[in-house]
CSV table of C-alpha atoms and ligand atoms in Angstrom, one decimal:
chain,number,residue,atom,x,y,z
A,1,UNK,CA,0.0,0.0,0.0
A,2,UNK,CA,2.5,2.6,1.2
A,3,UNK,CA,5.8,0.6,-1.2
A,4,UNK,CA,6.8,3.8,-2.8
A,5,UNK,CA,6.5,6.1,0.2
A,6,UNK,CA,9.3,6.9,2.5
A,7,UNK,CA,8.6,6.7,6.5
A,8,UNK,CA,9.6,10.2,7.8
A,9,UNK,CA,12.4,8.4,10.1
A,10,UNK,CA,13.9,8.0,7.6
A,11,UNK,CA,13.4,11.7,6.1
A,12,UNK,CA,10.5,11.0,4.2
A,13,UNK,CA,7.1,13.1,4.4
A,14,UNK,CA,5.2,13.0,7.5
A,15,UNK,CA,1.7,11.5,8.2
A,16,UNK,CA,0.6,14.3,9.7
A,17,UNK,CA,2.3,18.1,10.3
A,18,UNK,CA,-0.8,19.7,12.6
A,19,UNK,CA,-1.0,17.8,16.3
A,20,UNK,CA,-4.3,16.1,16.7
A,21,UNK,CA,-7.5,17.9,18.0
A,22,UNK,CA,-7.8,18.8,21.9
A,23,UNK,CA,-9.7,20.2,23.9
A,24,UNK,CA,-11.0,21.2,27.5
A,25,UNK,CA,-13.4,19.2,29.3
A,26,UNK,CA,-14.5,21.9,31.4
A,27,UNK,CA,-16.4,25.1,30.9
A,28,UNK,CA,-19.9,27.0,31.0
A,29,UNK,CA,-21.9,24.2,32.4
A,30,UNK,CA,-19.6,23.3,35.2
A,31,UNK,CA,-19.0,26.9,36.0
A,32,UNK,CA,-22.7,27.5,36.2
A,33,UNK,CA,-22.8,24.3,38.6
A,34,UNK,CA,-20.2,26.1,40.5
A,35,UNK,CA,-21.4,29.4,40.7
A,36,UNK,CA,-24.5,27.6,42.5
A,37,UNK,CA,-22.1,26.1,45.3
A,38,UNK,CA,-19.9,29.9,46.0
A,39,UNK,CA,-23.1,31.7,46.3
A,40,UNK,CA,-24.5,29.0,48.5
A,41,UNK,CA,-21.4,29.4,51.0
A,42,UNK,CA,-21.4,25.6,51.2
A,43,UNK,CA,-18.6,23.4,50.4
A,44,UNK,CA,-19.1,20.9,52.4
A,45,UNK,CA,-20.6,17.2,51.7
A,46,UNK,CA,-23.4,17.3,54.3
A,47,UNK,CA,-25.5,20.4,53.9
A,48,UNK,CA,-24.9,21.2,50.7
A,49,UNK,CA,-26.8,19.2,47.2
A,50,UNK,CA,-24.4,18.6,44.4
A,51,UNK,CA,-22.5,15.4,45.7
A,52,UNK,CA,-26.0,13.8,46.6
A,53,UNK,CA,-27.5,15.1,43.3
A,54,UNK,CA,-24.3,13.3,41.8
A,55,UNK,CA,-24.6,10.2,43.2
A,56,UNK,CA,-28.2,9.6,42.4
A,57,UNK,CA,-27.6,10.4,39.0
A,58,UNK,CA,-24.6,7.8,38.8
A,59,UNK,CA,-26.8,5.7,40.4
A,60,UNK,CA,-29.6,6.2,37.7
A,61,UNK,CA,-26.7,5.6,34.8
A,62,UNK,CA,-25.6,2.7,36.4
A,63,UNK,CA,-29.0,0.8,37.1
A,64,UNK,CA,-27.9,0.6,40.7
A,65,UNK,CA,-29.1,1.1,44.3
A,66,UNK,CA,-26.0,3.0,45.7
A,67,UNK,CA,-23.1,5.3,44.4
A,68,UNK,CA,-20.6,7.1,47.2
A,69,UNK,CA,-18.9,9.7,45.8
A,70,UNK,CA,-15.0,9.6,47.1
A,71,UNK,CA,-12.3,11.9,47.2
A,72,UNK,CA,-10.1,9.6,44.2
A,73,UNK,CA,-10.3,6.5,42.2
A,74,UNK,CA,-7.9,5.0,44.7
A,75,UNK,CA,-10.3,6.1,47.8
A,76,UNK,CA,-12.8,4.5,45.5
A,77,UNK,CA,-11.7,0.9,45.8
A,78,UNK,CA,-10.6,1.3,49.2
A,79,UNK,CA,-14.5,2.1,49.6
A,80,UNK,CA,-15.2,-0.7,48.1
A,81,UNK,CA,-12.7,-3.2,50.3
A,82,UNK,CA,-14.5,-1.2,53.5
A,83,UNK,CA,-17.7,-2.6,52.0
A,84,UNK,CA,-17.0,-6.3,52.3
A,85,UNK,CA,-14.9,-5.8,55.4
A,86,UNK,CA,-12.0,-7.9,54.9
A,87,UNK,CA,-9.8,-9.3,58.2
A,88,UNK,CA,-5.9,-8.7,58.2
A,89,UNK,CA,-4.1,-11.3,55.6
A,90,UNK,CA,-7.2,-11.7,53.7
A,91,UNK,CA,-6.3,-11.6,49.8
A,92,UNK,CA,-7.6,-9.6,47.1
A,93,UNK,CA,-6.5,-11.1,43.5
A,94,UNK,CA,-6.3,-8.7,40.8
A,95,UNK,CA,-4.2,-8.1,37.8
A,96,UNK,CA,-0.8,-6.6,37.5
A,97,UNK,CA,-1.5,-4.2,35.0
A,98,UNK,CA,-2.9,-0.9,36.5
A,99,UNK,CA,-2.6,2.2,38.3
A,100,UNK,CA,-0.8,1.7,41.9
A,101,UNK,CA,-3.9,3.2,42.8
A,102,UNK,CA,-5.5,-0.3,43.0
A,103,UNK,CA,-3.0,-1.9,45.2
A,104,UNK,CA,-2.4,0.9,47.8
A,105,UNK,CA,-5.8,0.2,49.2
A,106,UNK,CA,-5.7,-3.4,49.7
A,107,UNK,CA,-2.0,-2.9,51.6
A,108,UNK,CA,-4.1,0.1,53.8
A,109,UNK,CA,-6.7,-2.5,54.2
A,110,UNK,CA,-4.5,-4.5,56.1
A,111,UNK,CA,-4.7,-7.1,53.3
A,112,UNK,CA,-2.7,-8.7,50.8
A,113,UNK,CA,-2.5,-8.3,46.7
A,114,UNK,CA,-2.2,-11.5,44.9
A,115,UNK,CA,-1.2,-10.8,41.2
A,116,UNK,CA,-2.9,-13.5,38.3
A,117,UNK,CA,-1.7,-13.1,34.9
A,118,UNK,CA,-3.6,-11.5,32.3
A,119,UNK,CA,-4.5,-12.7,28.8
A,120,UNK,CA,-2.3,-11.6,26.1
A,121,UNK,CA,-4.8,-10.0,23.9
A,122,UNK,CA,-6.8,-8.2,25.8
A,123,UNK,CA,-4.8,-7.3,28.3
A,124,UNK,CA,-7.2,-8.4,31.0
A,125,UNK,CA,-7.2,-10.5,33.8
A,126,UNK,CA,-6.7,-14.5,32.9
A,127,UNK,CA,-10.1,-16.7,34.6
A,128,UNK,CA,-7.3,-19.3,34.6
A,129,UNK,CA,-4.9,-17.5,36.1
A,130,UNK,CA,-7.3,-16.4,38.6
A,131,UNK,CA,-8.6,-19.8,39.8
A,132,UNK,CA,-4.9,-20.9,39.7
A,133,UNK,CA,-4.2,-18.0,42.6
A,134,UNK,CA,-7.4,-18.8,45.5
A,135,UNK,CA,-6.5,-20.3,48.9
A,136,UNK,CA,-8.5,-20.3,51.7
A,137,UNK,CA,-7.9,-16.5,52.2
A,138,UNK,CA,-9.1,-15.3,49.3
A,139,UNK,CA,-11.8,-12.5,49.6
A,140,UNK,CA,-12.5,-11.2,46.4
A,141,UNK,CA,-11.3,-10.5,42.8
A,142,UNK,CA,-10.8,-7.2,41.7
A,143,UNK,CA,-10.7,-6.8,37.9
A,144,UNK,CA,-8.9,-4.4,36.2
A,145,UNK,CA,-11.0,-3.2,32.8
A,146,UNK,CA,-8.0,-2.1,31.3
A,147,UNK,CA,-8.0,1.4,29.0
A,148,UNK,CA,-11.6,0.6,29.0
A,149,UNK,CA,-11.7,-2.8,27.4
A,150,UNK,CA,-14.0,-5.3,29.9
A,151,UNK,CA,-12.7,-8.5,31.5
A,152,UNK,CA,-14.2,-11.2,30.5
A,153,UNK,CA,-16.3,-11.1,33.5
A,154,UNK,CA,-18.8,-14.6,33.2
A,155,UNK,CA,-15.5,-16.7,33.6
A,156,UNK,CA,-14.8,-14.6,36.4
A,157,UNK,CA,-18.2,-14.8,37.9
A,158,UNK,CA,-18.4,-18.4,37.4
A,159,UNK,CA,-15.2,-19.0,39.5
A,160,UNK,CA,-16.0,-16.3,42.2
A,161,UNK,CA,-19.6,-17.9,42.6
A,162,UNK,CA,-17.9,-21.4,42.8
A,163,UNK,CA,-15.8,-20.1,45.5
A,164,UNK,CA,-17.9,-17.5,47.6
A,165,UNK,CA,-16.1,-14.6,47.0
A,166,UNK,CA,-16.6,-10.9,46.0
A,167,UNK,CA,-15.8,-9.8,42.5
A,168,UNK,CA,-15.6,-5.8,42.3
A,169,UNK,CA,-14.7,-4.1,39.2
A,170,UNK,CA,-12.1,-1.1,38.7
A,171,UNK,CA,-13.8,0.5,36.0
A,172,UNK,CA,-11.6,3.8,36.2
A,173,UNK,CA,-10.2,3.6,32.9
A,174,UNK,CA,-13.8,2.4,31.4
A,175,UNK,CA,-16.4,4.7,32.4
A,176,UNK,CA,-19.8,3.5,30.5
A,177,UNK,CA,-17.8,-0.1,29.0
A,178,UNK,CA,-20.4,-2.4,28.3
A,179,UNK,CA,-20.2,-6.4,29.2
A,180,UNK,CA,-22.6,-8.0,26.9
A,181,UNK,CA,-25.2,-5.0,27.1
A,182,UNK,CA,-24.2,-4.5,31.1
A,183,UNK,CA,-22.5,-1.3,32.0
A,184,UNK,CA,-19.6,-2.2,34.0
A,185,UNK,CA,-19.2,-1.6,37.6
A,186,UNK,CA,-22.5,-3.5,37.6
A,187,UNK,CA,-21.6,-6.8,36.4
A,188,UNK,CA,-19.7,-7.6,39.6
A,189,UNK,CA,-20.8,-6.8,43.3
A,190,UNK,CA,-19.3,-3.7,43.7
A,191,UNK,CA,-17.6,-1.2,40.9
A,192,UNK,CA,-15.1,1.8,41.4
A,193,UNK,CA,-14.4,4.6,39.5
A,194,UNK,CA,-11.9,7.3,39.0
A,195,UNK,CA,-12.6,11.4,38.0
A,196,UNK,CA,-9.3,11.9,37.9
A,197,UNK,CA,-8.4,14.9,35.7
A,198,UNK,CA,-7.5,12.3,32.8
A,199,UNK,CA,-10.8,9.9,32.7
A,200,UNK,CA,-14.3,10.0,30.7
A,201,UNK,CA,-15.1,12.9,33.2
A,202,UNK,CA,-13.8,14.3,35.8
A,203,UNK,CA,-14.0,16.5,38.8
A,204,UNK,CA,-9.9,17.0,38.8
A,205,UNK,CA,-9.4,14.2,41.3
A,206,UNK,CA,-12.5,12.5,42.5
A,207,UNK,CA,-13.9,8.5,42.8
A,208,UNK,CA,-17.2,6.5,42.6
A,209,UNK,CA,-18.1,3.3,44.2
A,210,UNK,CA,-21.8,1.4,43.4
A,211,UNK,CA,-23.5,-1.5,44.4
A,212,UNK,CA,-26.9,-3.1,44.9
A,213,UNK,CA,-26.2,-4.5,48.2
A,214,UNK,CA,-27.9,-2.0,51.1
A,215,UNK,CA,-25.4,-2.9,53.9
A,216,UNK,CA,-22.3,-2.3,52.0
A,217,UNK,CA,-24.4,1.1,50.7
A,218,UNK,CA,-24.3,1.8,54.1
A,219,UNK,CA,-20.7,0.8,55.3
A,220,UNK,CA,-19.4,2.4,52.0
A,221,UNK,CA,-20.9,5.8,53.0
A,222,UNK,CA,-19.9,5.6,56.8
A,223,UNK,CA,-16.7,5.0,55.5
A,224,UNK,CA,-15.8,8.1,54.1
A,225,UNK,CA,-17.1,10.0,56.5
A,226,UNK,CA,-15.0,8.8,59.5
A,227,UNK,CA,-17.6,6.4,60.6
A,228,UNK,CA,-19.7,8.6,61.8
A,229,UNK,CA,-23.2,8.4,61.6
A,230,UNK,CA,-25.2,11.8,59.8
A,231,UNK,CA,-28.5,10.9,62.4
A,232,UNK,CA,-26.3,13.8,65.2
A,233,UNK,CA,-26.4,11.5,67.9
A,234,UNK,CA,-25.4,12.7,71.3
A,235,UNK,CA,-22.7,11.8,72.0
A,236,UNK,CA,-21.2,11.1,68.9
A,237,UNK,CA,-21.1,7.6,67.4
A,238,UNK,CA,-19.2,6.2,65.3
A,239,UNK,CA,-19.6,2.7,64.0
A,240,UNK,CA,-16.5,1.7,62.0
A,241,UNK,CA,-13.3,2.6,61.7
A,242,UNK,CA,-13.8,5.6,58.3
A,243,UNK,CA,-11.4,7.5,57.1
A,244,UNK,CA,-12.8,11.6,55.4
A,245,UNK,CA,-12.8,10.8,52.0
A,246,UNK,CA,-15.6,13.2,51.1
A,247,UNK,CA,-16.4,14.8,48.2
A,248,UNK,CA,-16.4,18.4,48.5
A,249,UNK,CA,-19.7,20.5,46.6
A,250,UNK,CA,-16.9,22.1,44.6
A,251,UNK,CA,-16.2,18.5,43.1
A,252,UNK,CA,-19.5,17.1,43.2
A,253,UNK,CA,-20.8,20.7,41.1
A,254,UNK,CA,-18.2,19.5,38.4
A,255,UNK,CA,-19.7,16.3,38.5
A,256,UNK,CA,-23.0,17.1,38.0
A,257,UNK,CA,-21.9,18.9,34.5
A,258,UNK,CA,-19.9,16.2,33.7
A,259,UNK,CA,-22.3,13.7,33.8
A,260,UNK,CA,-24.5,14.9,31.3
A,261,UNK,CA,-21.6,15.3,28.9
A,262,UNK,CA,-20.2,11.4,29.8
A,263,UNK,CA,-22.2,9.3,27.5
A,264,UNK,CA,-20.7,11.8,24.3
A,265,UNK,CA,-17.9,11.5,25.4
A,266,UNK,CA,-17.3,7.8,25.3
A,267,UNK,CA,-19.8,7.4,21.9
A,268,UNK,CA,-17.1,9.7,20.4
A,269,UNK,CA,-14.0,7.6,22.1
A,270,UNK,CA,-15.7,4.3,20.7
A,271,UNK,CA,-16.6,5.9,17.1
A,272,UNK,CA,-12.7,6.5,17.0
A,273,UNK,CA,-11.4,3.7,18.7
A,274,UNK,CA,-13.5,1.0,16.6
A,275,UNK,CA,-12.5,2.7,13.4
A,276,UNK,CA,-9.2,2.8,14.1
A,277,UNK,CA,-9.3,-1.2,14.9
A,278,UNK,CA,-11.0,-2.0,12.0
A,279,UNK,CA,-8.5,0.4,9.6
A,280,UNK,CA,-5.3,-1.4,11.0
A,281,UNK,CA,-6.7,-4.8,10.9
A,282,UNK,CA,-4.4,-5.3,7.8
A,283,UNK,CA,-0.8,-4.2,9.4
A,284,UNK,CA,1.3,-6.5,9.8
A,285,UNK,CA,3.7,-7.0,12.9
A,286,UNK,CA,0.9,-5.3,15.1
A,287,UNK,CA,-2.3,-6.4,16.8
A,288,UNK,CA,-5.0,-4.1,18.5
A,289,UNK,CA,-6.0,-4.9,22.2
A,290,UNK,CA,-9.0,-7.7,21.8
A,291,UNK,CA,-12.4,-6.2,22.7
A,292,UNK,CA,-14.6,-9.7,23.7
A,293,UNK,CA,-17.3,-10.7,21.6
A,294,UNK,CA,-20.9,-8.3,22.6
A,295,UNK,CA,-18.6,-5.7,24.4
A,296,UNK,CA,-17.9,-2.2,24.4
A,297,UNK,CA,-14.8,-0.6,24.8
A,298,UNK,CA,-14.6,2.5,26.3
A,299,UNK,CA,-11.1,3.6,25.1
A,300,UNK,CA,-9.1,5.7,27.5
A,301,UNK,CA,-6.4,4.7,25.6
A,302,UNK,CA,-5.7,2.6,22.5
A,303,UNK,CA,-3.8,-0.2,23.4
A,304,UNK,CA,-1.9,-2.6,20.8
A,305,UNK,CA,1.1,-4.8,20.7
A,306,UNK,CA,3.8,-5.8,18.4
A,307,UNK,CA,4.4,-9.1,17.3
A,308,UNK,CA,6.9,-10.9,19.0
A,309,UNK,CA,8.7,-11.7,15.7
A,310,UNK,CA,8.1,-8.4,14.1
A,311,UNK,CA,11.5,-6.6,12.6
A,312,UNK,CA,11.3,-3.5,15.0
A,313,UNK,CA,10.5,-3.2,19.0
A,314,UNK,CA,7.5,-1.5,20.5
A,315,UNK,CA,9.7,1.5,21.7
A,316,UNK,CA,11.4,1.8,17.7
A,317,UNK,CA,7.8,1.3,17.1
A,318,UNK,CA,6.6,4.1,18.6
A,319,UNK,CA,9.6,6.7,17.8
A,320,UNK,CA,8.9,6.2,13.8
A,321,UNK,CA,5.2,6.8,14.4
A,322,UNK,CA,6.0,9.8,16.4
A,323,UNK,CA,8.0,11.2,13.5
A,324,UNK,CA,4.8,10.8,11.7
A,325,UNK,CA,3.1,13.4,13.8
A,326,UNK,CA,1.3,10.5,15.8
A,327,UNK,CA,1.8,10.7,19.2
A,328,UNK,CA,2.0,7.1,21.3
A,329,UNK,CA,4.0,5.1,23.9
A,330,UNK,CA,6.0,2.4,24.3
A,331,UNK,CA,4.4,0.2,27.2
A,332,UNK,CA,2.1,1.5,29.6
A,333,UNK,CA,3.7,1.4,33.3
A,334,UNK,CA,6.8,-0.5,31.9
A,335,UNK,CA,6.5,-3.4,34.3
A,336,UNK,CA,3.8,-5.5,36.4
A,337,UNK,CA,3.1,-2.9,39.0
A,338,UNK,CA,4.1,-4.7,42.1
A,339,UNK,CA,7.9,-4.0,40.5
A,340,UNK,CA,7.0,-0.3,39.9
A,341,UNK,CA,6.5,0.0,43.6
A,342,UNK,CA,9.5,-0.4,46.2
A,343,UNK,CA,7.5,-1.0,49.1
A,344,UNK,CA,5.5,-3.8,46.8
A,345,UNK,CA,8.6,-5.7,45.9
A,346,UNK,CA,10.7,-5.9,48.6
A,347,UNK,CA,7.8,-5.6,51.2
A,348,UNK,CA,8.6,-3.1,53.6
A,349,UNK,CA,5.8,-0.4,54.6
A,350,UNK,CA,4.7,0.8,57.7
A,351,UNK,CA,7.7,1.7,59.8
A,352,UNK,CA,10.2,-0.4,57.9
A,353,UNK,CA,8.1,-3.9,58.7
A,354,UNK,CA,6.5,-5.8,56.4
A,355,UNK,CA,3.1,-5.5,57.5
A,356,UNK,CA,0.9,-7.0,56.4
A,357,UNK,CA,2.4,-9.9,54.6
A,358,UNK,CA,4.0,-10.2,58.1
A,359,UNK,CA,0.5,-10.4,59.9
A,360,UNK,CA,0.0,-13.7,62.1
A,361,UNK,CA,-3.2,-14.2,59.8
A,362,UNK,CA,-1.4,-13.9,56.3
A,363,UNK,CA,0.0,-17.0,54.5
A,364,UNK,CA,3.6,-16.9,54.7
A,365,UNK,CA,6.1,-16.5,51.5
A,366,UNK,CA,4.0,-14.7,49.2
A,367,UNK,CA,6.5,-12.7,47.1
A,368,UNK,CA,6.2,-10.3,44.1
A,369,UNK,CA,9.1,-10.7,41.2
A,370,UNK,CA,10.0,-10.8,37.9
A,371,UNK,CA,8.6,-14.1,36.5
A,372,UNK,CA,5.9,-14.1,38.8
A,373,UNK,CA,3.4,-12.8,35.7
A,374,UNK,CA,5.3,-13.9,32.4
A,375,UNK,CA,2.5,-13.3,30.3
A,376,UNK,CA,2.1,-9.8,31.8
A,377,UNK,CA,5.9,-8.9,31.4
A,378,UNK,CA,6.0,-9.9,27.7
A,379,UNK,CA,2.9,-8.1,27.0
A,380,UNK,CA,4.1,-4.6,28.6
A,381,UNK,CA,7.6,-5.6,26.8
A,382,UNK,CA,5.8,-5.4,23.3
A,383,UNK,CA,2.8,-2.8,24.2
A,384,UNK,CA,2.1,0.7,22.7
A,385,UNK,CA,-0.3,2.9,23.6
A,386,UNK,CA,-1.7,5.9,21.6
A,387,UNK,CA,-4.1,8.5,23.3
A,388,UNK,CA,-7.8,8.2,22.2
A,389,UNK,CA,-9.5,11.1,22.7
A,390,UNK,CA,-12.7,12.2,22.5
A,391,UNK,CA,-12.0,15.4,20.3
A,392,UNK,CA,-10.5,13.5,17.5
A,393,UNK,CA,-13.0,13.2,14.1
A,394,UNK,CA,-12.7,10.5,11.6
A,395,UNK,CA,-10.0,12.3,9.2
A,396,UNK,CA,-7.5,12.1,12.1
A,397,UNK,CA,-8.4,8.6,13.3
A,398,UNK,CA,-7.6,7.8,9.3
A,399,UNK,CA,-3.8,10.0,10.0
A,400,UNK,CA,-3.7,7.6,13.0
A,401,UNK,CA,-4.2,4.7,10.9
A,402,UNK,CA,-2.1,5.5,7.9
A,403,UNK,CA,1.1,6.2,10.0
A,404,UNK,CA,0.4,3.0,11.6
A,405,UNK,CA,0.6,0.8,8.7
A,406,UNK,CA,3.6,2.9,7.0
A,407,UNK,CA,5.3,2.2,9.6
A,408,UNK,CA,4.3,-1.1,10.4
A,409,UNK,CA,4.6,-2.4,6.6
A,410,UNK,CA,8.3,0.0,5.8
A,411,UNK,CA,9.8,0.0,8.9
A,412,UNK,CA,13.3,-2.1,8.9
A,413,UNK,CA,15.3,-0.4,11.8
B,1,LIG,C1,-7.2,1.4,36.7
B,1,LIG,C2,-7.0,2.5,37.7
B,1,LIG,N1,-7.3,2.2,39.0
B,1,LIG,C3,-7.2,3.2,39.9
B,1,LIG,C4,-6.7,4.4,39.7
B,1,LIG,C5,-6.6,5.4,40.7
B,1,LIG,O1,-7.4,6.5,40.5
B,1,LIG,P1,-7.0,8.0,41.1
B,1,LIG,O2,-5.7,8.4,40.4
B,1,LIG,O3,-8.2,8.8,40.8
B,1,LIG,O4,-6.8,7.8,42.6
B,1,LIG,C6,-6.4,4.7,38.3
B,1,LIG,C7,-5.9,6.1,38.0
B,1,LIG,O5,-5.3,6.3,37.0
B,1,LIG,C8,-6.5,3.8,37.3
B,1,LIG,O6,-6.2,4.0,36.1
């Protein structure tokens, strides 16, 4: 297709000479929100309306019973571990490929990561994998939905049912995803979610937890608010041990802009990311980040890998595409994120101990290392990620494209 043309590596023309579209999340509608909060004097959570406005609408998105609105996507899951109130040494599997925003939680929660592989195409965590990793401590499985592609979550299911445990669902990368026609975050027992400046929408930081289930409604709410319970008892009561991981009616004003804006906002993402897929499908070397059969991808980023006999690496990969004038990454975090974190790998935390691996309730020699995920470690080794955003229209998802199969096809470092 491109046999005549000269990649711009190697001082040919370029893809593309004007960057690709951006643009601001925020404006008119979330300042009008805000204007509402300043002239009502009230910040705060309890007394003012936009956080609880918020979190009935997420609610009424999500076709669930409960949303608490949290300070973060990483306050978010450690919501959701408060829910299910896990004991010291209990285990939370989940897949190595994330945010350290998943893990920091469960070490906070007094309880202990345990890392299955994922599958190599979509990036996700490996049902196998998964089964292969439960003891008698295991508590739940947290997938990972990773750049907004689901898990594929009836395997998961399946084994979680088969063993009594909780499945919750990080869905911070995959606001709106669908699971065979579920949103998820509701596939699962509990979901979390991240507003974190660079998600579907935001509030600058900010987090999301829903389920069905009333009690952990309940416990999730207390929670964040110190445990204490809103009814003004005399004397104070508090009921569980909560951290303040509130929402503040500045975020929650932002929130209520942003969700009516959400559901564009991935359609456009999807319009992109789909085309994209299906314009590549021909390059060689290269294949796109599997979206299962009857799902949705919400694409917070496009994720694809390169062959592990192509002629160039991911990383060479990536710097011909960027002389292109398409911007993208070798790898995402680089390795299996309990590597990426000192106090993950050679377990030491609180006060130089290695609590809580260390706990009299914990199994004894869990370790993290390299190995431990092969599958995981080969697939960061050939990843590359390009940004998919929601400003982009179909002329530059067809630059995108181009670049990547001129390079893919010419490319001979
Ligand atoms: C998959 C995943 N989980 C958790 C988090 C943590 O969210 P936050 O940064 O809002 O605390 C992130 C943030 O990037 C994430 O991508």
């Amino acid at each position: 297709m491109n046999s005549e043309k000269r990649l711009a590596i190697n001082g040919g023309e370029k893809t593309r000479t004007t960057p690709l579209p951006d643009g601001k999340k925020v404006g008119a509608e979330e300042l009008k929100e805000l204007t509402d909060v300043i002239e009502s004097g009230q910040l705060f959570r309890w007394g003012g309306t936009k956080v609880i406005q918020f979190e009935k609408e997420f609610a009424e998105l999500h076709g669930v019973k409960h949303a608490i609105a949290s300070s973060s996507g990483t306050s978010s899951i450690h919501v959701a571990l408060s829910m299910i109130d896990p004991a010291p040494g209990d285990e939370i599997i989940t897949p190595p490929i994330t945010d350290i925003g998943s893990i920091l939680p469960i070490i906070y929660q007094n309880c202990i990561p345990i890392f299955a592989d994922v599958q190599p195409d979509t990036y996700n965590l490996d049902p196998a994998s998964v089964e292969a990793n439960i003891t008698e401590k295991t508590k739940a499985i947290m997938a990972i939905h990773l750049f907004g592609n689901p898990t594929e979550m009836d395997s998961i299911l399946e084994i979680a049912r088969k063993h009594n445990l909780v499945v919750i669902e990080d869905c911070s990368q995959a606001h709106l995803g669908e699971y065979q026609g579920k949103l998820v975050g509701t596939v699962g027992d509990i979901g979390c979610f991240s507003l974190q400046q660079s998600k579907h929408m935001t509030t600058g930081a900010g987090g999301v937890t829903i389920t069905n289930n009333d009690d952990w409604g309940k416990r999730g709410l207390l929670f964040t608010d110190k445990g204490q319970h809103q009814d003004w008892q005399w004397p104070r009561k508090y009921s569980l041990i909560g951290l303040n991981y509130h929402m503040t009616e500045l975020q929650g004003a932002v929130a209520c802009a942003q969700i009516r804006k959400v559901q564009n906002v991935v359609e456009r993402r999807r319009r992109s990311g789909d085309l994209l897929t299906t314009l590549i499908s021909e390059a060689p070397h290269l294949r796109p980040q599997r979206v299962l059969p009857n799902c949705k991808s919400s694409y917070w980023l496009y994720g694809l890998t390169v062959n592990p006999d192509a002629p160039f690496s991911a990383k060479q990969f990536v710097e011909a595409l960027r002389a292109e004038g398409i911007p993208g990454s070798p790898s995402y975090i680089g390795k299996p994120i309990f590597l990426c974190s000192e106090s993950l790998e050679n377990q030491r935390t609180f006060g130089g101990t290695a609590h809580p691996w260390d706990h009299p309730r914990a199994r004894k020699g869990i370790r993290y290392y390299e190995g431990l995920c092969p599958v995981t470690e080969d697939v960061l080794n050939r990843m590359v990620t390009i940004p998919m955003r929601e400003w982009y229209e179909e002329p530059d998802v067809r630059d995108i494209a181009t670049a990547i199969c001129k390079v893919a096809e010419l490319y001979r470092p």
